[in-house]
Coordinates of C-alpha atoms in Angstrom, one line a residue:
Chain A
X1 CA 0.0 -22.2 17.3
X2 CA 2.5 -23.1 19.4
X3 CA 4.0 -21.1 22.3
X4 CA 5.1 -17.4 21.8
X5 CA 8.2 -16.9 23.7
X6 CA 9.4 -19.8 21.4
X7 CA 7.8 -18.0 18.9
X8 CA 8.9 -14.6 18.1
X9 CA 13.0 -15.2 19.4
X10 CA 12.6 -17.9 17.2
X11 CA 14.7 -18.7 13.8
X12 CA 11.6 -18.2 11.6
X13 CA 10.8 -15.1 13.1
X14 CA 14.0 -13.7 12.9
X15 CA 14.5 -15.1 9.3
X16 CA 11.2 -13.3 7.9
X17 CA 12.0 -9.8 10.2
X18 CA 15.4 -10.5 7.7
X19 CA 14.0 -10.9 4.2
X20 CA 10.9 -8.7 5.0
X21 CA 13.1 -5.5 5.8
X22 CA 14.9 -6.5 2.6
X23 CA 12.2 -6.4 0.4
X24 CA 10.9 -3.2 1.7
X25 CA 13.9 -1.1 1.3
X26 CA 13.9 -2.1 -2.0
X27 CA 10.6 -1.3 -2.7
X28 CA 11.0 2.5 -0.7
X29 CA 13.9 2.7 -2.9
X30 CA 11.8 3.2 -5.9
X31 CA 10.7 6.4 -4.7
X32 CA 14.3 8.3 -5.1
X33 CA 14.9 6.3 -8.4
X34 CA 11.3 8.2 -9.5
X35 CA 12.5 11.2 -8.3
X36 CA 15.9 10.5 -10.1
X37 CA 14.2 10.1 -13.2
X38 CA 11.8 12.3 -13.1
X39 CA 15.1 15.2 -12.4
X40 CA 17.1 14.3 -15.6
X41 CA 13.7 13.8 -17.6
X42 CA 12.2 17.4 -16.5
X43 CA 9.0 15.5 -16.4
X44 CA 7.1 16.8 -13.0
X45 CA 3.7 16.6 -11.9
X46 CA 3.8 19.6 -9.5
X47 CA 4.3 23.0 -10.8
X48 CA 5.9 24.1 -7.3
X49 CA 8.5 21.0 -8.4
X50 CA 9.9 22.8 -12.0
X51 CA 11.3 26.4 -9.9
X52 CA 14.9 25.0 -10.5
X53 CA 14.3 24.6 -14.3
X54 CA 11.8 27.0 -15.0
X55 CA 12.4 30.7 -15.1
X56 CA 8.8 32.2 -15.9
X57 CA 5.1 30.7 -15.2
X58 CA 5.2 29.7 -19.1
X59 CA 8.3 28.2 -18.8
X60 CA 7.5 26.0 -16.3
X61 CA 4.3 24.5 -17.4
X62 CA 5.9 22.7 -19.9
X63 CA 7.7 20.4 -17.7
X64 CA 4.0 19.4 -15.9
X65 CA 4.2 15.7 -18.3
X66 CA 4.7 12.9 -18.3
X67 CA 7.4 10.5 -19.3
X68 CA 7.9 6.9 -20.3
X69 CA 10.5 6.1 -18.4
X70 CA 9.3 7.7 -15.0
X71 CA 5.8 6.2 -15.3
X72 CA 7.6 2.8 -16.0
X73 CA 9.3 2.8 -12.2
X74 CA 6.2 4.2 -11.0
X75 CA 4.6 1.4 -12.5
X76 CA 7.2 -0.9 -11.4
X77 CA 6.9 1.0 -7.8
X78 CA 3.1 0.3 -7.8
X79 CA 3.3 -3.6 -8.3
X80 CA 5.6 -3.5 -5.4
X81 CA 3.1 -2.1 -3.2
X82 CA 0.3 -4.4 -4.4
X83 CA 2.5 -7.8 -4.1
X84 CA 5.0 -6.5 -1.2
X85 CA 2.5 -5.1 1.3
X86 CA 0.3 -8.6 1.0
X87 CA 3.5 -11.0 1.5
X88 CA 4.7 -8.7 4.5
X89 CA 1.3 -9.3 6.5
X90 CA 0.6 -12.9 5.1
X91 CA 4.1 -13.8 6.1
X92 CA 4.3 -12.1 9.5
X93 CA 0.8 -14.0 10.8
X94 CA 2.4 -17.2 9.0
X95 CA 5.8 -16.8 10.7
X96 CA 3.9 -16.8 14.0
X97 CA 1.8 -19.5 13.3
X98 CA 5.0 -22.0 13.9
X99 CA 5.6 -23.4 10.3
X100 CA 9.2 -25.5 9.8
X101 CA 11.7 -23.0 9.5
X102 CA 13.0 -24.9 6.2
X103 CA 9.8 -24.4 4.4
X104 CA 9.4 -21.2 5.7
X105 CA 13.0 -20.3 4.6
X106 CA 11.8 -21.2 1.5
X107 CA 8.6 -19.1 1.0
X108 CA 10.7 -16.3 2.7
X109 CA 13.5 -16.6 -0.1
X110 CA 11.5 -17.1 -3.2
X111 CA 9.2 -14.9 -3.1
X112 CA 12.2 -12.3 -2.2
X113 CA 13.8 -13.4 -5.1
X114 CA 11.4 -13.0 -7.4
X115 CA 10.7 -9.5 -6.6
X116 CA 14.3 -8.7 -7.1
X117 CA 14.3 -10.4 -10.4
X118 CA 10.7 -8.5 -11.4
X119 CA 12.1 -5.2 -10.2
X120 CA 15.0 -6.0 -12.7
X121 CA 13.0 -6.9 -15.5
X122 CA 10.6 -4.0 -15.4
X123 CA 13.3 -1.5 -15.4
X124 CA 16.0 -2.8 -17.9
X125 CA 13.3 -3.9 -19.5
X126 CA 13.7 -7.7 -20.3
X127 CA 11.5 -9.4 -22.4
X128 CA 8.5 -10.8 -21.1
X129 CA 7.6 -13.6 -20.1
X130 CA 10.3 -12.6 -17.4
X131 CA 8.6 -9.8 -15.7
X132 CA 5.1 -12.0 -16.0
X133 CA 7.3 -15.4 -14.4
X134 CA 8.4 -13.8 -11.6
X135 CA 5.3 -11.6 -10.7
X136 CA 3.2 -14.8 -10.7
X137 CA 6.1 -16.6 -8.6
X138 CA 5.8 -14.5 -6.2
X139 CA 2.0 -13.9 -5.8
X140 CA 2.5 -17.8 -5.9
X141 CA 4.6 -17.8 -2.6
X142 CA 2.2 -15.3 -0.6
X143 CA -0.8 -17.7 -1.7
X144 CA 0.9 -20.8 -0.3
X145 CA 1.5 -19.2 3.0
X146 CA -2.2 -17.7 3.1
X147 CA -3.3 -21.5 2.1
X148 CA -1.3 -22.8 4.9
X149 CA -2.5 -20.4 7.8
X150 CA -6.7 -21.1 6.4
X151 CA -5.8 -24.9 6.4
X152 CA -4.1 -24.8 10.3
X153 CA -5.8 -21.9 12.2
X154 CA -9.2 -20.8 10.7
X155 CA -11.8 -19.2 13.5
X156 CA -14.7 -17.4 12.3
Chain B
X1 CA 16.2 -9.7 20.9
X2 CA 15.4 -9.9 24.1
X3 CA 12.6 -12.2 25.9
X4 CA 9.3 -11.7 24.4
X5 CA 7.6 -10.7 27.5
X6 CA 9.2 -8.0 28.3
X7 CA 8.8 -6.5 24.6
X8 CA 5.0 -6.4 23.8
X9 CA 3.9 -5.0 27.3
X10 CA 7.1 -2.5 26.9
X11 CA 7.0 1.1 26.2
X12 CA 8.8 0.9 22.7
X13 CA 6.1 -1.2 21.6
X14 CA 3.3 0.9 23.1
X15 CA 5.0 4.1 21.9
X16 CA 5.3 2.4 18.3
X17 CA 1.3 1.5 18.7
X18 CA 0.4 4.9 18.8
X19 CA 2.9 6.7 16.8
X20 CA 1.7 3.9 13.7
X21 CA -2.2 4.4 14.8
X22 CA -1.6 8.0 14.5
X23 CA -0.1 8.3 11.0
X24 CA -2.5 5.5 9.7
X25 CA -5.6 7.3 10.4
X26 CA -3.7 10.6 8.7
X27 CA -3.2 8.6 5.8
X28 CA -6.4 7.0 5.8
X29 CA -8.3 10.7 6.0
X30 CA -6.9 11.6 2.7
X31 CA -9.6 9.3 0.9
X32 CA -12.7 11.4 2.6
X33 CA -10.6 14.5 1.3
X34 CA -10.4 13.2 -2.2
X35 CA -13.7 12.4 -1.9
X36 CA -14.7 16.1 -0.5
X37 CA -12.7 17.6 -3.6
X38 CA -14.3 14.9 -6.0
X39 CA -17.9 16.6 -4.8
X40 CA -17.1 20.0 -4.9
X41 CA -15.0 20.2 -7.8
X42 CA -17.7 17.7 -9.6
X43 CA -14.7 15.8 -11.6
X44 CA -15.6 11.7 -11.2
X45 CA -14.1 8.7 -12.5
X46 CA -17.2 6.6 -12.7
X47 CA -20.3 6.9 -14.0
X48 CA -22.3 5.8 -11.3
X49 CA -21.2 8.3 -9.0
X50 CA -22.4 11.3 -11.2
X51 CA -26.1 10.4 -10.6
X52 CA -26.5 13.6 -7.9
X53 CA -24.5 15.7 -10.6
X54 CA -26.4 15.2 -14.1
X55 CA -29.7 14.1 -15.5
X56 CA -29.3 12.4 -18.2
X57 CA -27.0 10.4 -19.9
X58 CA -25.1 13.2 -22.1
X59 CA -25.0 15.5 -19.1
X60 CA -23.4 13.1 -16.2
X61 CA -20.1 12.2 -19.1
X62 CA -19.2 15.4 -18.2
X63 CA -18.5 15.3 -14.8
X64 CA -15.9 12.1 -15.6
X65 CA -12.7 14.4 -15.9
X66 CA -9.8 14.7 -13.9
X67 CA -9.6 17.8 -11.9
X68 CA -5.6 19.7 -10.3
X69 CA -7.3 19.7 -6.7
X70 CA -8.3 15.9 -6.8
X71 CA -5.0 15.0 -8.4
X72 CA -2.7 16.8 -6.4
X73 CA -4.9 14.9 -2.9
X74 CA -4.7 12.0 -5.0
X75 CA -0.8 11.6 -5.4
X76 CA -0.6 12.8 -1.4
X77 CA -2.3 9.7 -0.5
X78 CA -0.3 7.3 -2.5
X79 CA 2.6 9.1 -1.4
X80 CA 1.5 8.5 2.0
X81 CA 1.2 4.9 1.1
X82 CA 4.7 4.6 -0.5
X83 CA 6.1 6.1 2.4
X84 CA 4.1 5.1 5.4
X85 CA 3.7 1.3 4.6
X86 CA 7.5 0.3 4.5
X87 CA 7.4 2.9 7.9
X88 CA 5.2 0.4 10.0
X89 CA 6.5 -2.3 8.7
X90 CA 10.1 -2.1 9.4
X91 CA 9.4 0.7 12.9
X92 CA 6.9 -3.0 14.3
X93 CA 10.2 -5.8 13.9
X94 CA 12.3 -2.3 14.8
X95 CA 10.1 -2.0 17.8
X96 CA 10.4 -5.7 18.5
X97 CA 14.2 -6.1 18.0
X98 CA 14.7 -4.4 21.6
X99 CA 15.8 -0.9 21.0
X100 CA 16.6 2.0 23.7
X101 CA 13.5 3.6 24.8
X102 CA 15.0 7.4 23.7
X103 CA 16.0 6.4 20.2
X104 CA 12.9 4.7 19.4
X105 CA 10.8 7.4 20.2
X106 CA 13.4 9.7 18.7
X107 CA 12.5 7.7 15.2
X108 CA 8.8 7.6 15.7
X109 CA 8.5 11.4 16.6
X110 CA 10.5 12.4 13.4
X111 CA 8.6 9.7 11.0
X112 CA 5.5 10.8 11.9
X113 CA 6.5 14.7 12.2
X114 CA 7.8 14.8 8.8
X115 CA 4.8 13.0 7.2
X116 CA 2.3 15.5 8.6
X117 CA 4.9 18.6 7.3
X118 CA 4.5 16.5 4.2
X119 CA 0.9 16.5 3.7
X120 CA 0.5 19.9 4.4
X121 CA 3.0 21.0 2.6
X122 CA 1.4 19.5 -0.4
X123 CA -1.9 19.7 0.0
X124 CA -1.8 24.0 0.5
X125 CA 1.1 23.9 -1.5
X126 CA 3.9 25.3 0.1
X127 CA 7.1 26.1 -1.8
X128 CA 9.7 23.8 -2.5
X129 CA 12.2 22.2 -0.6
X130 CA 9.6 21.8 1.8
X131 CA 7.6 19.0 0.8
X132 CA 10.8 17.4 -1.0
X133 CA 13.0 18.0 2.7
X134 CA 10.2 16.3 4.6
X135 CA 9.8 13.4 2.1
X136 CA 13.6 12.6 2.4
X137 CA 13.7 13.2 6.4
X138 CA 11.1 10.5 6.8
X139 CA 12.9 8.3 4.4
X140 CA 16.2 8.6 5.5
X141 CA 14.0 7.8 9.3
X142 CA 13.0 4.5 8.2
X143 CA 16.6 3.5 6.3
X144 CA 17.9 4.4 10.1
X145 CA 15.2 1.5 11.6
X146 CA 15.9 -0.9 8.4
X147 CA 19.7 -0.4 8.7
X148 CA 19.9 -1.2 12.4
X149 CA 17.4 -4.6 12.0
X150 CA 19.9 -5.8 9.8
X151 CA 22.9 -5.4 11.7
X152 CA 21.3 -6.7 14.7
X153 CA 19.8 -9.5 13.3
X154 CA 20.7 -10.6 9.9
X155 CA 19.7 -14.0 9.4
X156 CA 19.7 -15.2 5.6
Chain C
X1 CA -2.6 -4.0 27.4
X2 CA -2.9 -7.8 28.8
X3 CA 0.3 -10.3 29.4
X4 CA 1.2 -11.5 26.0
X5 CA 1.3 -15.4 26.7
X6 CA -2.3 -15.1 26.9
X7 CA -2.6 -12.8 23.6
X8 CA -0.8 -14.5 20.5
X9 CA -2.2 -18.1 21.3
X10 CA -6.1 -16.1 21.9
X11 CA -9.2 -16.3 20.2
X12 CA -9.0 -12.2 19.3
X13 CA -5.7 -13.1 17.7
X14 CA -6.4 -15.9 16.2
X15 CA -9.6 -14.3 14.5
X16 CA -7.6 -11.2 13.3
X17 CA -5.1 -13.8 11.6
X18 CA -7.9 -15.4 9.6
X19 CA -10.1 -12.3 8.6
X20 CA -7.0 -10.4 7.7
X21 CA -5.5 -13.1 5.7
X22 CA -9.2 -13.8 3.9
X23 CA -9.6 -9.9 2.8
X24 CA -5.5 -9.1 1.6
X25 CA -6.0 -12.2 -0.6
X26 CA -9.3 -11.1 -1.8
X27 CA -7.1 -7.8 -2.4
X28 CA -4.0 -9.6 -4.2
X29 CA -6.9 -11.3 -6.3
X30 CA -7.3 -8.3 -8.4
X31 CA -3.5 -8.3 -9.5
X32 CA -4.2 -11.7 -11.8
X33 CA -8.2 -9.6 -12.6
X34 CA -6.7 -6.7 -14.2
X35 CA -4.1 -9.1 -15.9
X36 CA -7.1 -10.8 -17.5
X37 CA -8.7 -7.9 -18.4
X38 CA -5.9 -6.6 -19.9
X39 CA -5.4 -9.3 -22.0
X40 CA -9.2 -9.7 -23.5
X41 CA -9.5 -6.0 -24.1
X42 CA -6.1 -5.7 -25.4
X43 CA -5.1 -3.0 -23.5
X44 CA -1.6 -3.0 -22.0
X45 CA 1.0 0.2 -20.8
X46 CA 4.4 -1.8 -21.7
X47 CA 5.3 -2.3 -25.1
X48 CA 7.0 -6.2 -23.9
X49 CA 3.9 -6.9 -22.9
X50 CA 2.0 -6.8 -26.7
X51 CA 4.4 -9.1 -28.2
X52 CA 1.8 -12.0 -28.6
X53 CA -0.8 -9.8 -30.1
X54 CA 1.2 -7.9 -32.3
X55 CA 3.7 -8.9 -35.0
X56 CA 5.4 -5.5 -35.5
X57 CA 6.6 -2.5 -33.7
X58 CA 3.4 -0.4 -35.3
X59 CA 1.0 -2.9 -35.1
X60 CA 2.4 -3.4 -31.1
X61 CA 2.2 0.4 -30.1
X62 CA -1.9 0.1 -30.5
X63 CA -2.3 -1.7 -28.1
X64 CA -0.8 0.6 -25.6
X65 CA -4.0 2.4 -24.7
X66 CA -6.3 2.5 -21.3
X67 CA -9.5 0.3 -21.1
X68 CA -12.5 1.1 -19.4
X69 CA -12.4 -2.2 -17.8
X70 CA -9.4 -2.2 -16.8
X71 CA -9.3 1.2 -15.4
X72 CA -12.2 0.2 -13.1
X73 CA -10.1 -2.9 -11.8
X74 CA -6.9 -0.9 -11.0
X75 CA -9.7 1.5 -9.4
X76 CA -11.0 -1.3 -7.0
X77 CA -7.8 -2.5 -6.2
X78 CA -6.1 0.9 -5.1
X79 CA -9.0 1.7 -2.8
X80 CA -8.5 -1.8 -1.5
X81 CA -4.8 -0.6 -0.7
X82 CA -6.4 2.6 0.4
X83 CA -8.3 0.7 3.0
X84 CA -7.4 -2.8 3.7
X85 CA -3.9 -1.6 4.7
X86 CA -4.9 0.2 7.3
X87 CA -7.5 -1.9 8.7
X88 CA -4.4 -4.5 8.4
X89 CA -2.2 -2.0 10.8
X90 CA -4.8 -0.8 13.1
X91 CA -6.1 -4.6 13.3
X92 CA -3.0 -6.3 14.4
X93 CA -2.2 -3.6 17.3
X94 CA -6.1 -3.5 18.4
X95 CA -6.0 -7.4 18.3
X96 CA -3.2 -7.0 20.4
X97 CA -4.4 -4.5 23.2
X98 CA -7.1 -7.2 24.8
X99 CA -10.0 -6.2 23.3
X100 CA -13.4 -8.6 23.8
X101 CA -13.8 -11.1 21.4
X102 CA -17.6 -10.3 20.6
X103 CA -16.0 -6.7 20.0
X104 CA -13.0 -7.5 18.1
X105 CA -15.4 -10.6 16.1
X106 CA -17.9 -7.8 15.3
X107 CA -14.8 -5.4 13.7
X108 CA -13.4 -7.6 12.0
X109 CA -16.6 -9.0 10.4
X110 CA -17.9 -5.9 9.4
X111 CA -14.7 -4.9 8.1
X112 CA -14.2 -8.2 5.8
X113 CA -17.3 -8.3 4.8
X114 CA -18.0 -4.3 3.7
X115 CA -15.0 -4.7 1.2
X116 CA -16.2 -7.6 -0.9
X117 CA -19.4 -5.7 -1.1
X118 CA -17.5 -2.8 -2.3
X119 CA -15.2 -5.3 -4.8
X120 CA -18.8 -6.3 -6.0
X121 CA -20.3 -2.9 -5.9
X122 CA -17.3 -1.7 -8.1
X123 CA -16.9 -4.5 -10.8
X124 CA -20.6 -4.7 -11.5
X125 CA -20.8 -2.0 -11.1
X126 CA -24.1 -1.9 -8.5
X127 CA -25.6 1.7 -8.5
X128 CA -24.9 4.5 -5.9
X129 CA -24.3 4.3 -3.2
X130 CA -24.0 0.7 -2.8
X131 CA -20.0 1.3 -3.0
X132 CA -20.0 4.6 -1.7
X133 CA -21.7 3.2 1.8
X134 CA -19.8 0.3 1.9
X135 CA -16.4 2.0 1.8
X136 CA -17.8 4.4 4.9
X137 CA -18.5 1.6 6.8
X138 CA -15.2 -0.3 6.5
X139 CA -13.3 3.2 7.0
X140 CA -15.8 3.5 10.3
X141 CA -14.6 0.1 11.6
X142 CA -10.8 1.1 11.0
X143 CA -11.6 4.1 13.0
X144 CA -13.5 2.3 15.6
X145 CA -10.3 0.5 16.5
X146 CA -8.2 3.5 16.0
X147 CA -9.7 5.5 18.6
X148 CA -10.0 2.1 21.3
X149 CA -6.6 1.5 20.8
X150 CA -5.6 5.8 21.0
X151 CA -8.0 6.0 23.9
X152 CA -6.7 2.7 26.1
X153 CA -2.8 3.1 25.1
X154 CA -2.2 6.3 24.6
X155 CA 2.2 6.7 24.4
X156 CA 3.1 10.2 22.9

């Protein structure tokens, strides 16, 4: 590794804190778009959630379902979480460990990319292998930067 | 940013280190409550873990059921993890990116205020707008962080 | 906490780096896993994703069903995100608070290698409470750092 206060003022560092921040807004987005959806669908999972369109106990049970369309974001949401939270940690430690900022600009934007693009297809939805492409690309991009930090700095 | 020296040592980054250790170890105390509400309510999702529970064969199937208690813990702690996650990630390259002392702390105090409103306020339940005010006020306290990255440091 | 120069470029950090980058890759693993299973057992939740086993829109929509299997999988991995993200969080900031090596090697050890016995103990699946004490133990070493880090830098 080289030097830190080279290190974190440094392009690469500043480039992932860029595309990292990106990526996860997008990803907390999902949360209002469930909630959005889950609104005009009257589909809740709370029974303290259906007061507004509910008048009696009855009447409020029946909106305790589900829905297709709010268990797709969630599903969608959930993917997120399982191929966001590994790129953010994988690429900070990598983004210290002093790759070139080209190929790190490169990591950096295809796996953001590809996230956008598998956000996109999950929701619309467009066929597959679209959603499958770009789930793989990215899971692609966090392995190369996890291959990369094993191969330079591995202490056990 | 400023020099790297004078960030990790400073008190934005220490504050950030404790606020993030303390809502972490919230979050991470929901899974011995599920597990607590998983023994006494006896509702499992694996076979194996019904050995205490039932005798034989016929018996321990029906303890693998899904139970309100459990579920409603349950979708706390991944609520927690939708929420929390993109919180320490962008509040550490927040914390990093130089910020006044007094409007850090402002954010930290508020984030991790309005997730512990948000637990209990699920898990008893209370009434509604409380959980759903709490979930947006530590939203909107991460936005704040993510929106002020960017516009200090936006590097594509 | 200690002067930074001497933390990034350190043994304690360098260790963190490669244990947390071994066990959230062991975690992203189970992404492609459950895709497998998925796709042996037959058992999918979008209907874009049965085109290749079905040729029309009834013969699709059986295939939209839960699996055992894969249910177990998607199990494994959310504790994984249960517990590996915070050991991720608490981790990085212990690793950079100056802790002992031997201390911080012995955490980080433990950790890593409690959750590939509980992957094991869950996909086999190995009786009780081969999973059960394995997840206590990696939850013990996240709280072991927790409080060190709560008790030496305490910032409210």
């Amino acid at each position: 590794m080289v030097e830190v206060s080279q290190m974190i003022d440094s392009d690469v560092f500043l480039a992932f804190s860029t595309y990292a921040t990106i990526v996860v807004l997008k990803m907390l987005l999902l949360g209002p778009m469930t909630g959005y959806y889950r609104m005009t669908r009257k589909a809740f999972s709370n029974l303290e959630d259906t007061t507004i369109h509910g008048r009696n106990e009855e009447d409020k049970k029946k909106f305790l379902r589900t829905d297709p369309d709010v268990e797709r974001v969630r599903r969608c949401h959930q993917n997120d979480l399982e191929n966001i939270v590994p790129f953010v940690v994988i690429g900070l430690l990598y983004a210290l460990s002093g790759p070139a900022l080209s190929t790190a600009l490169l990591h950096f934007r295809v796996f953001v990319g590809s996230r956008f693009l598998h956000t996109v297809a999950y929701l619309l939805p467009l066929p597959q292998p679209c959603r499958g492409a770009s789930w793989i690309v990215g899971m692609l991009t966090t392995f190369s930067m996890g291959y990369q930090l094993l191969s330079t700095s591995l202490v056990l």
